[in-house]
Amino acid sequence: MRALVPHTRSARGRRRAALGVMAASALALSACAQGGGSGSGGDAIQIGAIVAETGPIAGAGKTFIHGARIAQEQINDGDLMGGGRQLELVEKEGSEDPAKSASVAAQLAADQNIVASTCCILSTVAGAAAPIAEKQEMPLVLWGATDLDLASPPYVYRTVTMPQPANEKLATDVVDSEDIESVAYAVMTDNSGIVSQAEAFEQGFSDAGVDNKGQVGTLSTTTNFTSAATDLINLDADAIAVVGTQSNAVGLIAALDDKGYDGQIVSGQTISGSGVFDSQPRALEGVPFPVYFLASEATGMGADFADAYEAEYGEEPDDFAAQGYMAIYTLATAIETIDGEVTRQSLSDALGALEGIDETIYGTPVAFEDGQLTAESAVKPVSYTAPDGVIAPWEPAAN
């Protein structure tokens, strides 16, 4: 794609739609939407976005859509799709609830002016939205959702930078930098995507020759982590890998800190996000986690994105914002290759033919294989630094 032009801060307001219908009505709506949407209802090419600015993971949900909005503005400002074509995001709130998000997916599919949609942080939500996209033959780009094998061309694509290879690389980096001979695992066991992320940590530590001292399980409903922290400390491991959703992982890391665990804690990308460090600064300082995008080290296109994001939202973009950006940027990259009318079918064909993108905000090319984006070369071990919680390259022994 062409180079991005500098972003100028936008003051446009955006209207949120709050929808509260059930999954059954979603299926009924989707049955009315058969056909190949053409995007001909206006001058702009319309892309649906199922957002999660409310609900249990609204913190991450906001950064996803913030990144997507910056992408839309830069794509339009730079005429990146060619011919003066403009992109319009049609946002609807799904609150990262499977039933509500399925209903929203059906409403977007029923609008023949919308040629594709993007969504989903949780794998359960992706599992609810994907069948609707496939039935209606409308491309769906998943910007999150970490279960393996969710991409399913020709209609379901995924631009999330997967945490599994990032976790595996972090494990080997930590062993290379620290004197670690044994590791224990804290895993939120009722989320299959989290379990697969924990398995990636296990693979990395195992490949590095580290002894596995065992696992302590938690649940998404767990709120008191004292007992789990005690059980983990009793395993007497040099390191503990904490793998869970944001509130789960942060809660357990805090419990380990409260109980005086002095070994090496490592965690996943889920502990990144606005306000996370402020919630547990002492516990989180120096705990390494992997990211694909680090605003402070971004160059070129990535630096333009970071500057535009900070000007708009008053903080640096994180990995989730980058994933939101890349979902829209990937769609625009595919649209640029389409001669003539942009329809659901022509966009599906263009996405299916996409083998990679050379210039990205990650500072490295990305590849696509079976509808899944891969960018392992961009993985960076980082941690929060005191006193302000700035995310910076991880320094061994910092915690």
Coordinates of C-alpha atoms in Angstrom, one line a residue:
M1 CA 0.0 0.0 0.0
R2 CA 0.9 3.6 -0.3
A3 CA 2.7 5.4 2.5
L4 CA 0.4 7.0 5.1
V5 CA 0.0 10.7 5.4
P6 CA 0.4 12.4 8.8
H7 CA -2.7 12.2 10.9
T8 CA -4.6 15.3 12.0
R9 CA -6.6 15.2 15.1
S10 CA -10.3 14.7 14.5
A11 CA -13.1 16.2 16.5
R12 CA -15.9 14.2 15.0
G13 CA -18.4 12.8 17.4
R14 CA -19.5 9.2 17.1
R15 CA -22.9 7.8 17.9
R16 CA -23.0 4.5 19.8
A17 CA -25.9 2.1 19.4
A18 CA -26.9 -0.1 22.4
L19 CA -28.6 -3.3 21.4
G20 CA -30.1 -5.8 23.7
V21 CA -31.8 -8.6 21.7
M22 CA -31.2 -12.3 22.1
A23 CA -29.2 -14.8 19.9
A24 CA -32.4 -16.3 18.6
S25 CA -33.4 -13.1 17.0
A26 CA -29.9 -12.8 15.6
L27 CA -30.4 -16.0 13.6
A28 CA -33.8 -14.8 12.4
L29 CA -32.3 -11.6 11.2
S30 CA -29.4 -13.3 9.4
A31 CA -31.9 -15.5 7.5
C32 CA -33.1 -12.3 5.9
A33 CA -29.7 -11.2 4.7
Q34 CA -28.8 -13.6 1.9
G35 CA -27.1 -12.0 -1.0
G36 CA -23.9 -10.3 -2.0
G37 CA -23.8 -6.8 -0.4
S38 CA -22.4 -4.2 -2.8
G39 CA -21.7 -1.2 -0.6
S40 CA -23.7 0.9 -3.0
G41 CA -25.9 2.7 -0.4
G42 CA -23.5 5.7 -0.4
D43 CA -20.2 7.0 -1.6
A44 CA -18.2 5.3 1.2
I45 CA -17.3 1.7 1.4
Q46 CA -19.0 0.5 4.6
I47 CA -17.3 -1.8 7.1
G48 CA -19.3 -3.0 10.1
A49 CA -17.5 -3.0 13.5
I50 CA -18.9 -4.9 16.5
V51 CA -17.4 -2.9 19.4
A52 CA -17.0 -3.6 23.1
E53 CA -16.8 -0.2 24.7
T54 CA -19.1 -1.5 27.5
G55 CA -19.1 -4.8 29.3
P56 CA -16.5 -6.9 31.2
I57 CA -13.5 -6.1 29.0
A58 CA -14.4 -2.5 28.0
G59 CA -10.9 -1.3 28.7
A60 CA -9.4 -3.5 26.0
G61 CA -12.5 -3.0 23.8
K62 CA -12.0 0.7 23.7
T63 CA -8.4 0.5 22.5
F64 CA -9.4 -1.9 19.7
I65 CA -11.9 0.4 18.3
H66 CA -9.7 3.5 18.9
G67 CA -7.0 1.9 16.8
A68 CA -9.6 1.0 14.1
R69 CA -10.8 4.7 14.0
I70 CA -7.3 6.0 13.5
A71 CA -6.8 3.5 10.7
Q72 CA -10.0 4.7 9.0
E73 CA -8.9 8.3 9.2
Q74 CA -5.4 7.7 7.9
I75 CA -6.7 5.5 5.1
N76 CA -9.2 8.1 4.0
D77 CA -6.8 11.0 4.4
G78 CA -4.1 9.3 2.3
D79 CA -6.4 7.9 -0.4
L80 CA -4.9 4.5 0.4
M81 CA -7.6 2.5 -1.4
G82 CA -7.1 4.6 -4.6
G83 CA -9.6 6.5 -6.8
G84 CA -10.8 8.7 -4.0
R85 CA -12.6 5.7 -2.3
Q86 CA -13.5 6.4 1.3
L87 CA -14.0 3.9 4.2
E88 CA -16.8 4.2 6.7
L89 CA -17.0 2.3 10.0
V90 CA -20.5 1.3 11.0
E91 CA -20.1 0.7 14.7
K92 CA -22.6 -1.2 16.9
E93 CA -22.1 -2.1 20.5
G94 CA -21.8 -5.8 21.3
S95 CA -20.3 -5.6 24.8
E96 CA -18.2 -8.7 24.0
D97 CA -21.3 -10.8 24.9
P98 CA -21.8 -13.8 22.6
A99 CA -25.6 -13.5 22.2
K100 CA -25.6 -9.7 21.9
S101 CA -22.7 -9.8 19.5
A102 CA -24.3 -12.4 17.4
S103 CA -27.4 -10.2 17.1
V104 CA -25.3 -7.3 16.0
A105 CA -23.5 -9.5 13.5
A106 CA -26.8 -10.4 12.0
Q107 CA -27.9 -6.8 11.8
L108 CA -24.8 -5.8 10.0
A109 CA -25.2 -8.8 7.6
A110 CA -28.7 -7.7 6.9
D111 CA -27.5 -4.3 5.6
Q112 CA -26.5 -4.9 2.0
N113 CA -24.5 -1.7 2.0
I114 CA -22.0 -3.2 4.4
V115 CA -19.4 -5.3 2.6
A116 CA -17.5 -6.7 5.6
S117 CA -17.3 -6.6 9.3
T118 CA -14.7 -6.8 12.0
C119 CA -14.9 -7.8 15.7
C120 CA -14.2 -10.0 18.6
I121 CA -11.8 -10.1 21.4
L122 CA -13.0 -13.3 23.0
S123 CA -13.0 -16.6 21.2
T124 CA -16.6 -17.3 22.4
V125 CA -17.7 -14.1 20.7
A126 CA -15.9 -15.0 17.5
G127 CA -17.6 -18.4 17.7
A128 CA -21.0 -16.7 17.8
A129 CA -20.3 -14.2 15.0
A130 CA -18.4 -16.3 12.5
P131 CA -21.2 -18.7 11.5
I132 CA -23.4 -15.7 10.6
A133 CA -20.7 -14.2 8.4
E134 CA -20.2 -17.6 6.7
K135 CA -23.9 -18.1 6.1
Q136 CA -24.3 -14.7 4.6
E137 CA -21.0 -14.9 2.7
M138 CA -19.8 -11.6 4.1
P139 CA -16.1 -11.3 5.0
L140 CA -15.4 -11.1 8.8
V141 CA -12.0 -10.0 10.1
L142 CA -11.3 -11.0 13.7
W143 CA -9.1 -8.5 15.4
G144 CA -8.8 -10.6 18.6
A145 CA -9.9 -14.1 19.8
T146 CA -6.9 -16.4 20.5
D147 CA -8.3 -19.9 20.1
L148 CA -6.3 -21.7 17.4
D149 CA -7.7 -22.3 14.0
L150 CA -10.5 -19.6 14.1
A151 CA -9.6 -18.3 10.7
S152 CA -11.7 -20.0 8.0
P153 CA -11.4 -18.5 4.5
P154 CA -13.1 -17.6 2.3
Y155 CA -15.1 -15.5 4.7
V156 CA -13.5 -15.6 8.2
Y157 CA -10.0 -14.0 8.4
R158 CA -7.9 -13.0 11.5
T159 CA -5.5 -10.2 11.8
V160 CA -4.7 -10.6 15.5
T161 CA -1.0 -11.1 16.3
M162 CA -1.3 -14.4 18.0
P163 CA -0.1 -14.6 21.7
Q164 CA 1.0 -18.3 21.4
P165 CA 4.2 -17.7 19.5
A166 CA 4.8 -14.5 21.5
N167 CA 4.6 -16.5 24.8
E168 CA 6.8 -19.2 23.5
K169 CA 9.5 -16.7 22.5
L170 CA 9.2 -14.8 25.8
A171 CA 9.8 -18.0 27.7
T172 CA 13.0 -18.7 25.9
D173 CA 14.1 -15.0 26.2
V174 CA 13.6 -15.1 30.0
V175 CA 15.6 -18.4 30.4
D176 CA 18.4 -16.9 28.3
S177 CA 18.5 -13.8 30.6
E178 CA 17.8 -15.3 34.1
D179 CA 19.0 -18.3 36.1
I180 CA 15.8 -20.3 35.9
E181 CA 15.8 -24.1 36.3
S182 CA 12.1 -24.6 37.2
V183 CA 8.7 -23.1 36.5
A184 CA 5.2 -23.4 37.7
Y185 CA 2.0 -22.3 35.9
A186 CA -1.1 -20.4 37.0
V187 CA -3.7 -21.0 34.3
M188 CA -7.3 -19.8 34.0
T189 CA -8.7 -23.1 32.9
D190 CA -12.2 -22.3 31.7
N191 CA -11.1 -20.3 28.6
S192 CA -9.7 -22.4 25.8
G193 CA -7.8 -19.5 24.3
I194 CA -6.0 -18.9 27.6
V195 CA -5.3 -22.6 27.9
S196 CA -3.6 -22.6 24.5
Q197 CA -1.5 -19.5 25.6
A198 CA -0.4 -21.4 28.7
E199 CA 0.6 -24.4 26.5
A200 CA 2.8 -22.1 24.4
F201 CA 4.6 -20.9 27.6
E202 CA 5.1 -24.6 28.5
Q203 CA 6.5 -25.3 25.1
G204 CA 9.0 -22.5 25.3
F205 CA 10.2 -23.3 28.8
S206 CA 10.4 -27.0 28.0
D207 CA 12.4 -26.3 24.9
A208 CA 14.8 -24.3 27.1
G209 CA 15.2 -27.3 29.4
V210 CA 13.3 -25.9 32.4
D211 CA 11.7 -28.3 34.8
N212 CA 7.9 -28.1 35.1
K213 CA 6.9 -28.0 38.8
G214 CA 3.1 -28.2 38.1
Q215 CA 0.0 -26.1 37.5
V216 CA -2.5 -24.3 39.7
G217 CA -5.8 -23.6 38.0
T218 CA -8.1 -20.6 38.4
L219 CA -11.5 -19.7 36.9
S220 CA -12.8 -16.6 35.1
T221 CA -15.1 -16.2 38.2
T222 CA -12.3 -16.3 40.7
T223 CA -11.9 -13.0 42.6
N224 CA -9.8 -14.1 45.6
F225 CA -6.4 -15.4 44.6
T226 CA -4.9 -15.9 48.0
S227 CA -5.2 -19.7 48.0
A228 CA -3.9 -20.1 44.4
A229 CA -0.9 -17.9 45.2
T230 CA -0.1 -20.0 48.3
D231 CA -0.4 -23.2 46.3
L232 CA 1.9 -21.8 43.6
I233 CA 4.5 -20.6 46.1
N234 CA 4.5 -24.1 47.7
L235 CA 5.6 -25.6 44.3
D236 CA 8.9 -23.9 45.0
A237 CA 9.6 -22.9 41.4
D238 CA 12.2 -20.3 40.2
A239 CA 9.6 -18.8 37.9
I240 CA 5.8 -18.6 37.7
A241 CA 4.0 -18.1 34.4
V242 CA 0.6 -16.4 35.1
V243 CA -1.8 -16.9 32.2
G244 CA -5.3 -15.5 32.3
T245 CA -7.6 -12.7 31.2
Q246 CA -6.6 -9.2 32.3
S247 CA -8.4 -9.1 35.7
N248 CA -7.5 -12.7 36.4
A249 CA -3.8 -12.4 35.7
V250 CA -3.4 -9.1 37.4
G251 CA -5.2 -10.4 40.5
L252 CA -3.0 -13.4 40.8
I253 CA 0.2 -11.4 40.2
A254 CA -0.9 -9.1 43.0
A255 CA -1.6 -12.0 45.3
L256 CA 1.9 -13.5 44.6
D257 CA 3.4 -10.1 45.4
D258 CA 1.4 -9.8 48.6
K259 CA 2.7 -13.2 49.8
G260 CA 6.3 -12.2 49.1
Y261 CA 7.1 -14.5 46.1
D262 CA 10.6 -13.4 45.1
G263 CA 11.0 -15.5 41.9
Q264 CA 10.6 -14.5 38.3
I265 CA 7.0 -13.9 37.3
V266 CA 6.1 -13.8 33.6
S267 CA 2.8 -13.2 32.0
G268 CA 1.0 -12.7 28.7
Q269 CA -0.2 -9.7 26.6
T270 CA -3.4 -9.6 28.5
I271 CA -1.8 -7.6 31.4
S272 CA -1.2 -4.7 29.0
G273 CA -3.8 -1.9 28.8
S274 CA -4.8 1.6 29.9
G275 CA -4.9 1.9 33.7
V276 CA -3.7 -1.7 34.4
F277 CA -0.4 -0.6 36.0
D278 CA -2.1 1.9 38.2
S279 CA -4.2 -0.8 39.7
Q280 CA -1.2 -2.8 41.0
P281 CA 2.0 -0.8 40.5
R282 CA 4.2 -2.6 42.9
A283 CA 3.2 -6.1 41.7
L284 CA 3.3 -5.4 38.0
E285 CA 6.6 -3.4 37.8
G286 CA 9.2 -5.4 35.9
V287 CA 7.0 -8.4 35.1
P288 CA 7.8 -9.3 31.5
F289 CA 5.1 -9.8 28.9
P290 CA 5.3 -10.0 25.1
V291 CA 4.0 -7.4 22.6
Y292 CA 4.1 -7.0 18.9
F293 CA 3.8 -3.2 18.9
L294 CA 5.7 -0.8 21.2
A295 CA 4.9 2.8 20.6
S296 CA 8.1 4.2 22.1
E297 CA 10.2 2.2 19.6
A298 CA 7.9 2.6 16.5
T299 CA 9.3 4.1 13.3
G300 CA 7.8 5.2 10.0
M301 CA 4.2 4.1 9.6
G302 CA 4.1 2.8 13.2
A303 CA 5.3 6.2 14.6
D304 CA 2.7 8.0 12.5
F305 CA 0.0 5.7 14.0
A306 CA 1.3 6.3 17.6
D307 CA 1.4 10.0 17.2
A308 CA -2.1 10.2 15.8
Y309 CA -3.4 7.9 18.5
E310 CA -1.8 9.9 21.3
A311 CA -3.1 13.2 19.8
E312 CA -6.6 11.8 19.7
Y313 CA -6.8 9.8 22.9
G314 CA -4.2 11.2 25.2
E315 CA -2.1 8.0 25.6
E316 CA 0.1 5.7 23.6
P317 CA -1.5 2.9 21.7
D318 CA -0.9 -0.6 22.9
D319 CA -1.0 -4.0 21.2
F320 CA -4.8 -4.1 21.3
A321 CA -5.0 -0.7 19.5
A322 CA -2.5 -2.0 17.0
Q323 CA -4.7 -5.0 16.3
G324 CA -7.7 -2.8 15.8
Y325 CA -5.7 -0.7 13.4
M326 CA -4.4 -3.7 11.4
A327 CA -7.9 -5.2 10.9
I328 CA -9.0 -2.1 9.1
Y329 CA -5.7 -1.6 7.3
T330 CA -5.8 -5.1 6.0
L331 CA -9.3 -4.6 4.7
A332 CA -8.1 -1.4 2.9
T333 CA -5.1 -3.3 1.5
A334 CA -7.4 -5.9 0.0
I335 CA -9.8 -3.2 -1.3
E336 CA -7.0 -1.4 -3.1
T337 CA -6.5 -4.5 -5.3
I338 CA -10.1 -4.6 -6.4
D339 CA -10.9 -3.1 -9.9
G340 CA -14.5 -2.0 -10.1
E341 CA -17.2 -2.4 -7.6
V342 CA -16.3 -3.5 -4.1
T343 CA -18.8 -6.2 -3.1
R344 CA -18.8 -8.9 -0.4
Q345 CA -17.7 -11.4 -3.0
S346 CA -14.9 -9.3 -4.6
L347 CA -13.6 -8.4 -1.1
S348 CA -13.7 -12.0 -0.1
D349 CA -11.7 -12.9 -3.2
A350 CA -9.2 -10.1 -2.5
L351 CA -8.7 -11.2 1.1
G352 CA -8.2 -14.8 0.0
A353 CA -5.5 -13.7 -2.5
L354 CA -3.6 -11.7 0.1
E355 CA -0.3 -13.3 0.9
G356 CA 1.1 -10.6 3.1
I357 CA 1.7 -6.9 3.6
D358 CA 5.2 -5.4 3.3
E359 CA 4.7 -2.1 5.1
T360 CA 3.0 -2.3 8.5
I361 CA 2.9 -0.4 11.8
Y362 CA 4.9 -3.3 13.3
G363 CA 8.0 -2.2 11.3
T364 CA 8.2 -5.6 9.7
P365 CA 6.2 -7.4 6.9
V366 CA 3.4 -9.7 7.9
A367 CA 2.3 -12.8 6.1
F368 CA -1.1 -14.5 5.7
E369 CA -1.5 -18.3 5.8
D370 CA -4.9 -19.8 5.6
G371 CA -6.4 -16.5 6.5
Q372 CA -4.3 -16.0 9.6
L373 CA -1.8 -13.1 10.0
T374 CA 1.7 -14.0 11.3
A375 CA 4.3 -11.5 12.5
E376 CA 6.6 -13.5 14.8
S377 CA 9.6 -11.4 14.0
A378 CA 7.9 -8.3 15.6
V379 CA 7.7 -9.9 19.1
K380 CA 9.2 -7.8 21.9
P381 CA 9.6 -8.6 25.6
V382 CA 8.5 -5.6 27.6
S383 CA 7.4 -4.6 31.1
Y384 CA 5.9 -1.8 33.1
T385 CA 8.4 0.7 34.6
A386 CA 8.0 2.8 37.7
P387 CA 6.8 5.3 38.6
D388 CA 4.4 6.0 35.7
G389 CA 3.9 2.6 34.3
V390 CA 5.5 3.3 31.0
I391 CA 5.8 0.1 28.9
A392 CA 9.5 -0.3 27.9
P393 CA 11.8 -3.1 26.7
W394 CA 12.1 -5.6 29.6
E395 CA 15.3 -5.5 31.7
P396 CA 16.2 -8.8 33.4
A397 CA 16.0 -8.9 37.2
A398 CA 13.9 -5.7 37.1
N399 CA 11.3 -7.3 39.4

